[in-house]
Amino acid sequence: MSLRPILIIPDPRLRMVAKPVVAVDAAVRALMDDMLETMYDAPGIGLAAPQIGVDSRVIVVDVAKRRDDSARAEPLSLANPEILWASEETSLYEEGCLSIPDYYEEVTRPAAVRVGYLDVDGRRREIEADGLLATCLQHEIDHLNGVLFIDHISRLKRARVIKKFEKAAKHDAPVRKPRASGPAHGAAEDL
Ligand code: GNR
Ligand code: NI
């Protein structure tokens, strides 16, 4: 298992349509392991392979989220997930994305979905979800098609956030979270 760096917008790899998995083999299972580790470390409730620069239709989710509360952890790994059915009813959730750090906005999506996929053993399965899991599955499947949650918000808000991250990337000043701990650095150096 290993932690993988998470790509940040405007990385073009986040805008590509990912390739279907041919078979859920040892390499795909290793990828799923790395993705779960990376997701829990972030921490996040979902992760799609393109977010770590891997061009495969693989996602992981765990909306139980509390990593330490292992009794509650419900990790799901899905290869070639597809939405088979979506409810007419919609729901509104404030979404965030590990590839768009520290930006949150409300998104309307179908409230419930049925998703077909291949599990870790390569078996065809279906899951019906509502609530946060339904939102998360749709958010992750979007990633496999190069779609980000900001594509579901207003043009103005989207333009603003994209511009901010483009500027940060250009000035080679990636948006970083403050260090939680570690040796003190000079204040000027931390700018
Ligand atoms: O950690 C995440 N939280 C989240 C909250 C609301 C809706 C979707 C998500 S997914 C996100 C992790 C991520 O970026 N997955 O692609
Ligand atoms: Ni995301």
PDB file of C-alpha atoms and ligand atoms in Angstrom:
ATOM      1  CA  MET A   1       0.000   0.000   0.000  1.00  0.00           C
ATOM      2  CA  SER A   2       1.176   3.483  -0.682  1.00  0.00           C
ATOM      3  CA  LEU A   3      -0.025   7.043  -0.557  1.00  0.00           C
ATOM      4  CA  ARG A   4      -0.346   8.751  -3.940  1.00  0.00           C
ATOM      5  CA  PRO A   5      -0.233  12.485  -4.568  1.00  0.00           C
ATOM      6  CA  ILE A   6      -3.636  13.976  -5.438  1.00  0.00           C
ATOM      7  CA  LEU A   7      -3.813  16.134  -8.562  1.00  0.00           C
ATOM      8  CA  ILE A   8      -5.198  19.655  -8.257  1.00  0.00           C
ATOM      9  CA  ILE A   9      -7.061  21.672 -10.928  1.00  0.00           C
ATOM     10  CA  PRO A  10      -6.196  22.837 -13.575  1.00  0.00           C
ATOM     11  CA  ASP A  11      -4.289  19.557 -14.149  1.00  0.00           C
ATOM     12  CA  PRO A  12      -5.532  18.356 -17.585  1.00  0.00           C
ATOM     13  CA  ARG A  13      -5.580  14.721 -16.399  1.00  0.00           C
ATOM     14  CA  LEU A  14      -8.660  15.651 -14.335  1.00  0.00           C
ATOM     15  CA  ARG A  15     -10.500  16.488 -17.568  1.00  0.00           C
ATOM     16  CA  MET A  16      -9.996  13.229 -19.473  1.00  0.00           C
ATOM     17  CA  VAL A  17     -12.395  10.313 -19.966  1.00  0.00           C
ATOM     18  CA  ALA A  18     -10.828   7.331 -18.154  1.00  0.00           C
ATOM     19  CA  LYS A  19     -10.422   3.894 -19.736  1.00  0.00           C
ATOM     20  CA  PRO A  20     -12.518   0.905 -18.648  1.00  0.00           C
ATOM     21  CA  VAL A  21     -10.809  -1.761 -16.563  1.00  0.00           C
ATOM     22  CA  VAL A  22     -10.371  -4.912 -18.685  1.00  0.00           C
ATOM     23  CA  ALA A  23     -10.210  -7.251 -15.699  1.00  0.00           C
ATOM     24  CA  VAL A  24     -10.041  -6.771 -11.936  1.00  0.00           C
ATOM     25  CA  ASP A  25      -6.591  -8.295 -11.501  1.00  0.00           C
ATOM     26  CA  ALA A  26      -3.886  -7.911  -8.844  1.00  0.00           C
ATOM     27  CA  ALA A  27      -2.789  -4.569 -10.306  1.00  0.00           C
ATOM     28  CA  VAL A  28      -6.321  -3.156 -10.104  1.00  0.00           C
ATOM     29  CA  ARG A  29      -6.693  -4.445  -6.528  1.00  0.00           C
ATOM     30  CA  ALA A  30      -3.379  -2.803  -5.607  1.00  0.00           C
ATOM     31  CA  LEU A  31      -4.656   0.430  -7.153  1.00  0.00           C
ATOM     32  CA  MET A  32      -7.867   0.177  -5.088  1.00  0.00           C
ATOM     33  CA  ASP A  33      -5.752  -0.342  -1.928  1.00  0.00           C
ATOM     34  CA  ASP A  34      -3.621   2.715  -2.674  1.00  0.00           C
ATOM     35  CA  MET A  35      -6.720   4.764  -3.409  1.00  0.00           C
ATOM     36  CA  LEU A  36      -8.388   3.820  -0.117  1.00  0.00           C
ATOM     37  CA  GLU A  37      -5.214   4.626   1.809  1.00  0.00           C
ATOM     38  CA  THR A  38      -4.897   7.963  -0.004  1.00  0.00           C
ATOM     39  CA  MET A  39      -8.591   8.762   0.538  1.00  0.00           C
ATOM     40  CA  TYR A  40      -8.477   8.051   4.290  1.00  0.00           C
ATOM     41  CA  ASP A  41      -5.248  10.001   4.654  1.00  0.00           C
ATOM     42  CA  ALA A  42      -6.590  13.094   2.863  1.00  0.00           C
ATOM     43  CA  PRO A  43      -9.171  12.674   4.449  1.00  0.00           C
ATOM     44  CA  GLY A  44     -12.042  12.271   2.005  1.00  0.00           C
ATOM     45  CA  ILE A  45     -15.158  10.171   1.526  1.00  0.00           C
ATOM     46  CA  GLY A  46     -14.382   9.178  -2.058  1.00  0.00           C
ATOM     47  CA  LEU A  47     -11.599   9.124  -4.620  1.00  0.00           C
ATOM     48  CA  ALA A  48     -11.427   8.441  -8.358  1.00  0.00           C
ATOM     49  CA  ALA A  49      -8.331   7.034 -10.095  1.00  0.00           C
ATOM     50  CA  PRO A  50      -7.858  10.107 -12.353  1.00  0.00           C
ATOM     51  CA  GLN A  51      -7.317  12.154  -9.170  1.00  0.00           C
ATOM     52  CA  ILE A  52      -4.056  10.267  -8.650  1.00  0.00           C
ATOM     53  CA  GLY A  53      -3.178  10.417 -12.339  1.00  0.00           C
ATOM     54  CA  VAL A  54      -4.336   6.889 -13.181  1.00  0.00           C
ATOM     55  CA  ASP A  55      -6.334   6.573 -16.407  1.00  0.00           C
ATOM     56  CA  SER A  56      -8.715   3.821 -15.230  1.00  0.00           C
ATOM     57  CA  ARG A  57     -12.402   3.666 -14.388  1.00  0.00           C
ATOM     58  CA  VAL A  58     -11.914   2.861 -10.704  1.00  0.00           C
ATOM     59  CA  ILE A  59     -13.411   4.637  -7.683  1.00  0.00           C
ATOM     60  CA  VAL A  60     -13.429   4.087  -3.940  1.00  0.00           C
ATOM     61  CA  VAL A  61     -15.909   5.480  -1.420  1.00  0.00           C
ATOM     62  CA  ASP A  62     -16.509   5.313   2.306  1.00  0.00           C
ATOM     63  CA  VAL A  63     -19.091   7.742   3.582  1.00  0.00           C
ATOM     64  CA  ALA A  64     -18.805   6.319   7.107  1.00  0.00           C
ATOM     65  CA  LYS A  65     -15.492   8.131   6.976  1.00  0.00           C
ATOM     66  CA  ARG A  66     -14.308   7.863  10.586  1.00  0.00           C
ATOM     67  CA  ARG A  67     -11.139   5.892   9.879  1.00  0.00           C
ATOM     68  CA  ASP A  68     -10.380   5.170  13.544  1.00  0.00           C
ATOM     69  CA  ASP A  69     -13.921   3.916  14.069  1.00  0.00           C
ATOM     70  CA  SER A  70     -13.115   0.716  12.177  1.00  0.00           C
ATOM     71  CA  ALA A  71     -16.445  -0.859  13.121  1.00  0.00           C
ATOM     72  CA  ARG A  72     -18.128   1.831  11.056  1.00  0.00           C
ATOM     73  CA  ALA A  73     -15.739   1.839   8.118  1.00  0.00           C
ATOM     74  CA  GLU A  74     -17.507   0.656   4.983  1.00  0.00           C
ATOM     75  CA  PRO A  75     -14.979   0.903   2.183  1.00  0.00           C
ATOM     76  CA  LEU A  76     -16.313   0.217  -1.304  1.00  0.00           C
ATOM     77  CA  SER A  77     -14.108  -0.287  -4.360  1.00  0.00           C
ATOM     78  CA  LEU A  78     -15.797  -0.143  -7.756  1.00  0.00           C
ATOM     79  CA  ALA A  79     -14.410  -0.851 -11.224  1.00  0.00           C
ATOM     80  CA  ASN A  80     -16.289   0.358 -14.316  1.00  0.00           C
ATOM     81  CA  PRO A  81     -19.116   1.889 -12.269  1.00  0.00           C
ATOM     82  CA  GLU A  82     -22.145   3.053 -14.226  1.00  0.00           C
ATOM     83  CA  ILE A  83     -25.388   4.689 -13.216  1.00  0.00           C
ATOM     84  CA  LEU A  84     -28.189   2.298 -14.187  1.00  0.00           C
ATOM     85  CA  TRP A  85     -30.990   4.374 -12.722  1.00  0.00           C
ATOM     86  CA  ALA A  86     -31.350   7.794 -11.134  1.00  0.00           C
ATOM     87  CA  SER A  87     -34.372   9.093  -9.199  1.00  0.00           C
ATOM     88  CA  GLU A  88     -36.482  11.989 -10.402  1.00  0.00           C
ATOM     89  CA  GLU A  89     -36.251  13.366  -6.908  1.00  0.00           C
ATOM     90  CA  THR A  90     -33.182  15.500  -6.314  1.00  0.00           C
ATOM     91  CA  SER A  91     -31.220  16.471  -3.257  1.00  0.00           C
ATOM     92  CA  LEU A  92     -28.888  19.314  -2.425  1.00  0.00           C
ATOM     93  CA  TYR A  93     -25.504  18.716  -0.783  1.00  0.00           C
ATOM     94  CA  GLU A  94     -22.602  20.984  -0.066  1.00  0.00           C
ATOM     95  CA  GLU A  95     -19.802  19.288  -2.007  1.00  0.00           C
ATOM     96  CA  GLY A  96     -16.068  19.560  -1.900  1.00  0.00           C
ATOM     97  CA  CYS A  97     -13.317  17.862  -3.887  1.00  0.00           C
ATOM     98  CA  LEU A  98      -9.790  16.850  -2.953  1.00  0.00           C
ATOM     99  CA  SER A  99      -8.702  18.157  -6.370  1.00  0.00           C
ATOM    100  CA  ILE A 100     -10.196  21.603  -5.574  1.00  0.00           C
ATOM    101  CA  PRO A 101      -8.954  22.126  -2.005  1.00  0.00           C
ATOM    102  CA  ASP A 102     -10.892  24.290   0.428  1.00  0.00           C
ATOM    103  CA  TYR A 103     -13.750  25.119  -1.940  1.00  0.00           C
ATOM    104  CA  TYR A 104     -17.298  24.055  -1.122  1.00  0.00           C
ATOM    105  CA  GLU A 105     -20.554  24.703  -2.922  1.00  0.00           C
ATOM    106  CA  GLU A 106     -24.062  23.274  -3.000  1.00  0.00           C
ATOM    107  CA  VAL A 107     -24.861  20.902  -5.862  1.00  0.00           C
ATOM    108  CA  THR A 108     -28.229  19.453  -6.897  1.00  0.00           C
ATOM    109  CA  ARG A 109     -28.192  15.830  -8.077  1.00  0.00           C
ATOM    110  CA  PRO A 110     -30.595  12.888  -8.223  1.00  0.00           C
ATOM    111  CA  ALA A 111     -31.356  11.888  -4.618  1.00  0.00           C
ATOM    112  CA  ALA A 112     -30.978   8.147  -5.281  1.00  0.00           C
ATOM    113  CA  VAL A 113     -29.122   6.032  -7.838  1.00  0.00           C
ATOM    114  CA  ARG A 114     -28.542   2.411  -8.737  1.00  0.00           C
ATOM    115  CA  VAL A 115     -24.968   1.749  -9.829  1.00  0.00           C
ATOM    116  CA  GLY A 116     -23.612  -1.336 -11.582  1.00  0.00           C
ATOM    117  CA  TYR A 117     -19.910  -2.204 -11.192  1.00  0.00           C
ATOM    118  CA  LEU A 118     -17.276  -4.897 -10.802  1.00  0.00           C
ATOM    119  CA  ASP A 119     -16.198  -5.551  -7.211  1.00  0.00           C
ATOM    120  CA  VAL A 120     -12.670  -6.382  -5.956  1.00  0.00           C
ATOM    121  CA  ASP A 121     -13.206  -9.988  -7.056  1.00  0.00           C
ATOM    122  CA  GLY A 122     -14.338  -8.978 -10.524  1.00  0.00           C
ATOM    123  CA  ARG A 123     -17.939  -9.960  -9.821  1.00  0.00           C
ATOM    124  CA  ARG A 124     -20.780  -7.904 -11.308  1.00  0.00           C
ATOM    125  CA  ARG A 125     -22.687  -6.152  -8.579  1.00  0.00           C
ATOM    126  CA  GLU A 126     -25.280  -3.460  -8.107  1.00  0.00           C
ATOM    127  CA  ILE A 127     -25.742  -1.013  -5.292  1.00  0.00           C
ATOM    128  CA  GLU A 128     -28.700   1.243  -4.659  1.00  0.00           C
ATOM    129  CA  ALA A 129     -27.836   4.338  -2.705  1.00  0.00           C
ATOM    130  CA  ASP A 130     -29.421   7.495  -1.394  1.00  0.00           C
ATOM    131  CA  GLY A 131     -28.260  10.313   0.845  1.00  0.00           C
ATOM    132  CA  LEU A 132     -24.571  11.189   0.946  1.00  0.00           C
ATOM    133  CA  LEU A 133     -23.531   7.873  -0.641  1.00  0.00           C
ATOM    134  CA  ALA A 134     -25.664   8.612  -3.722  1.00  0.00           C
ATOM    135  CA  THR A 135     -24.091  12.050  -4.042  1.00  0.00           C
ATOM    136  CA  CYS A 136     -20.593  10.687  -3.538  1.00  0.00           C
ATOM    137  CA  LEU A 137     -21.016   7.902  -6.136  1.00  0.00           C
ATOM    138  CA  GLN A 138     -22.214  10.460  -8.701  1.00  0.00           C
ATOM    139  CA  HIS A 139     -19.324  12.810  -7.839  1.00  0.00           C
ATOM    140  CA  GLU A 140     -16.787   9.976  -8.319  1.00  0.00           C
ATOM    141  CA  ILE A 141     -18.334   8.653 -11.536  1.00  0.00           C
ATOM    142  CA  ASP A 142     -18.245  12.223 -12.877  1.00  0.00           C
ATOM    143  CA  HIS A 143     -14.459  12.216 -12.289  1.00  0.00           C
ATOM    144  CA  LEU A 144     -14.146   9.190 -14.606  1.00  0.00           C
ATOM    145  CA  ASN A 145     -15.709  11.321 -17.344  1.00  0.00           C
ATOM    146  CA  GLY A 146     -13.552  14.378 -16.700  1.00  0.00           C
ATOM    147  CA  VAL A 147     -16.419  16.140 -14.942  1.00  0.00           C
ATOM    148  CA  LEU A 148     -15.910  18.063 -11.689  1.00  0.00           C
ATOM    149  CA  PHE A 149     -18.537  19.213  -9.187  1.00  0.00           C
ATOM    150  CA  ILE A 150     -17.882  22.821 -10.191  1.00  0.00           C
ATOM    151  CA  ASP A 151     -19.375  21.918 -13.577  1.00  0.00           C
ATOM    152  CA  HIS A 152     -22.712  21.677 -11.744  1.00  0.00           C
ATOM    153  CA  ILE A 153     -22.588  25.195 -10.211  1.00  0.00           C
ATOM    154  CA  SER A 154     -23.169  28.615 -11.767  1.00  0.00           C
ATOM    155  CA  ARG A 155     -20.856  29.805 -14.551  1.00  0.00           C
ATOM    156  CA  LEU A 156     -19.790  32.777 -12.496  1.00  0.00           C
ATOM    157  CA  LYS A 157     -18.827  30.733  -9.442  1.00  0.00           C
ATOM    158  CA  ARG A 158     -17.059  28.165 -11.639  1.00  0.00           C
ATOM    159  CA  ALA A 159     -15.127  30.851 -13.518  1.00  0.00           C
ATOM    160  CA  ARG A 160     -14.021  32.387 -10.219  1.00  0.00           C
ATOM    161  CA  VAL A 161     -12.709  29.178  -8.708  1.00  0.00           C
ATOM    162  CA  ILE A 162     -10.973  28.053 -11.912  1.00  0.00           C
ATOM    163  CA  LYS A 163      -9.301  31.432 -12.244  1.00  0.00           C
ATOM    164  CA  LYS A 164      -8.071  31.286  -8.669  1.00  0.00           C
ATOM    165  CA  PHE A 165      -6.474  27.855  -9.145  1.00  0.00           C
ATOM    166  CA  GLU A 166      -5.028  28.741 -12.555  1.00  0.00           C
ATOM    167  CA  LYS A 167      -3.385  31.761 -11.007  1.00  0.00           C
ATOM    168  CA  ALA A 168      -2.011  29.707  -8.123  1.00  0.00           C
ATOM    169  CA  ALA A 169      -0.572  27.141 -10.544  1.00  0.00           C
ATOM    170  CA  LYS A 170       0.993  29.800 -12.769  1.00  0.00           C
ATOM    171  CA  HIS A 171       2.718  31.511  -9.884  1.00  0.00           C
ATOM    172  CA  ASP A 172       3.948  28.100  -8.792  1.00  0.00           C
ATOM    173  CA  ALA A 173       2.220  28.704  -5.481  1.00  0.00           C
ATOM    174  CA  PRO A 174      -0.030  25.696  -5.113  1.00  0.00           C
ATOM    175  CA  VAL A 175      -2.791  26.117  -2.554  1.00  0.00           C
ATOM    176  CA  ARG A 176      -1.424  24.442   0.526  1.00  0.00           C
ATOM    177  CA  LYS A 177      -2.929  23.782   3.870  1.00  0.00           C
ATOM    178  CA  PRO A 178      -0.911  25.136   6.769  1.00  0.00           C
ATOM    179  CA  ARG A 179       1.446  22.596   8.308  1.00  0.00           C
ATOM    180  CA  ALA A 180      -0.152  21.010  11.338  1.00  0.00           C
ATOM    181  CA  SER A 181       3.190  20.566  13.079  1.00  0.00           C
ATOM    182  CA  GLY A 182       6.905  20.341  12.485  1.00  0.00           C
ATOM    183  CA  PRO A 183       9.912  22.535  12.960  1.00  0.00           C
ATOM    184  CA  ALA A 184       9.323  26.278  12.972  1.00  0.00           C
ATOM    185  CA  HIS A 185      10.246  28.162   9.831  1.00  0.00           C
ATOM    186  CA  GLY A 186      10.928  31.833   9.350  1.00  0.00           C
ATOM    187  CA  ALA A 187       7.692  33.754   8.880  1.00  0.00           C
ATOM    188  CA  ALA A 188       8.819  35.323   5.625  1.00  0.00           C
ATOM    189  CA  GLU A 189       9.700  31.915   4.233  1.00  0.00           C
ATOM    190  CA  ASP A 190       6.167  30.718   4.896  1.00  0.00           C
ATOM    191  CA  LEU A 191       4.521  33.397   2.745  1.00  0.00           C
TER     192      LEU A 191
HETATM  193  O1  GNR B   1     -14.159  14.118   0.427  1.00  0.00           O
HETATM  194  C1  GNR B   1     -15.070  14.444  -0.335  1.00  0.00           C
HETATM  195  N1  GNR B   1     -16.231  14.929   0.187  1.00  0.00           N
HETATM  196  C2  GNR B   1     -17.375  15.104  -0.559  1.00  0.00           C
HETATM  197  C3  GNR B   1     -18.414  15.822   0.026  1.00  0.00           C
HETATM  198  C4  GNR B   1     -19.601  16.013  -0.660  1.00  0.00           C
HETATM  199  C5  GNR B   1     -19.753  15.474  -1.917  1.00  0.00           C
HETATM  200  C6  GNR B   1     -18.719  14.763  -2.518  1.00  0.00           C
HETATM  201  C7  GNR B   1     -17.542  14.572  -1.839  1.00  0.00           C
HETATM  202  S1  GNR B   1     -16.265  13.648  -2.567  1.00  0.00           S
HETATM  203  C8  GNR B   1     -14.871  14.352  -1.789  1.00  0.00           C
HETATM  204  C9  GNR B   1     -13.595  13.594  -2.160  1.00  0.00           C
HETATM  205  C10 GNR B   1     -13.342  13.741  -3.644  1.00  0.00           C
HETATM  206  O2  GNR B   1     -12.878  14.727  -4.153  1.00  0.00           O
HETATM  207  N2  GNR B   1     -13.693  12.734  -4.398  1.00  0.00           N
HETATM  208  O3  GNR B   1     -13.530  12.816  -5.729  1.00  0.00           O
HETATM  209 NI    NI B   2     -13.675  14.918  -6.236  1.00  0.00          NI
END
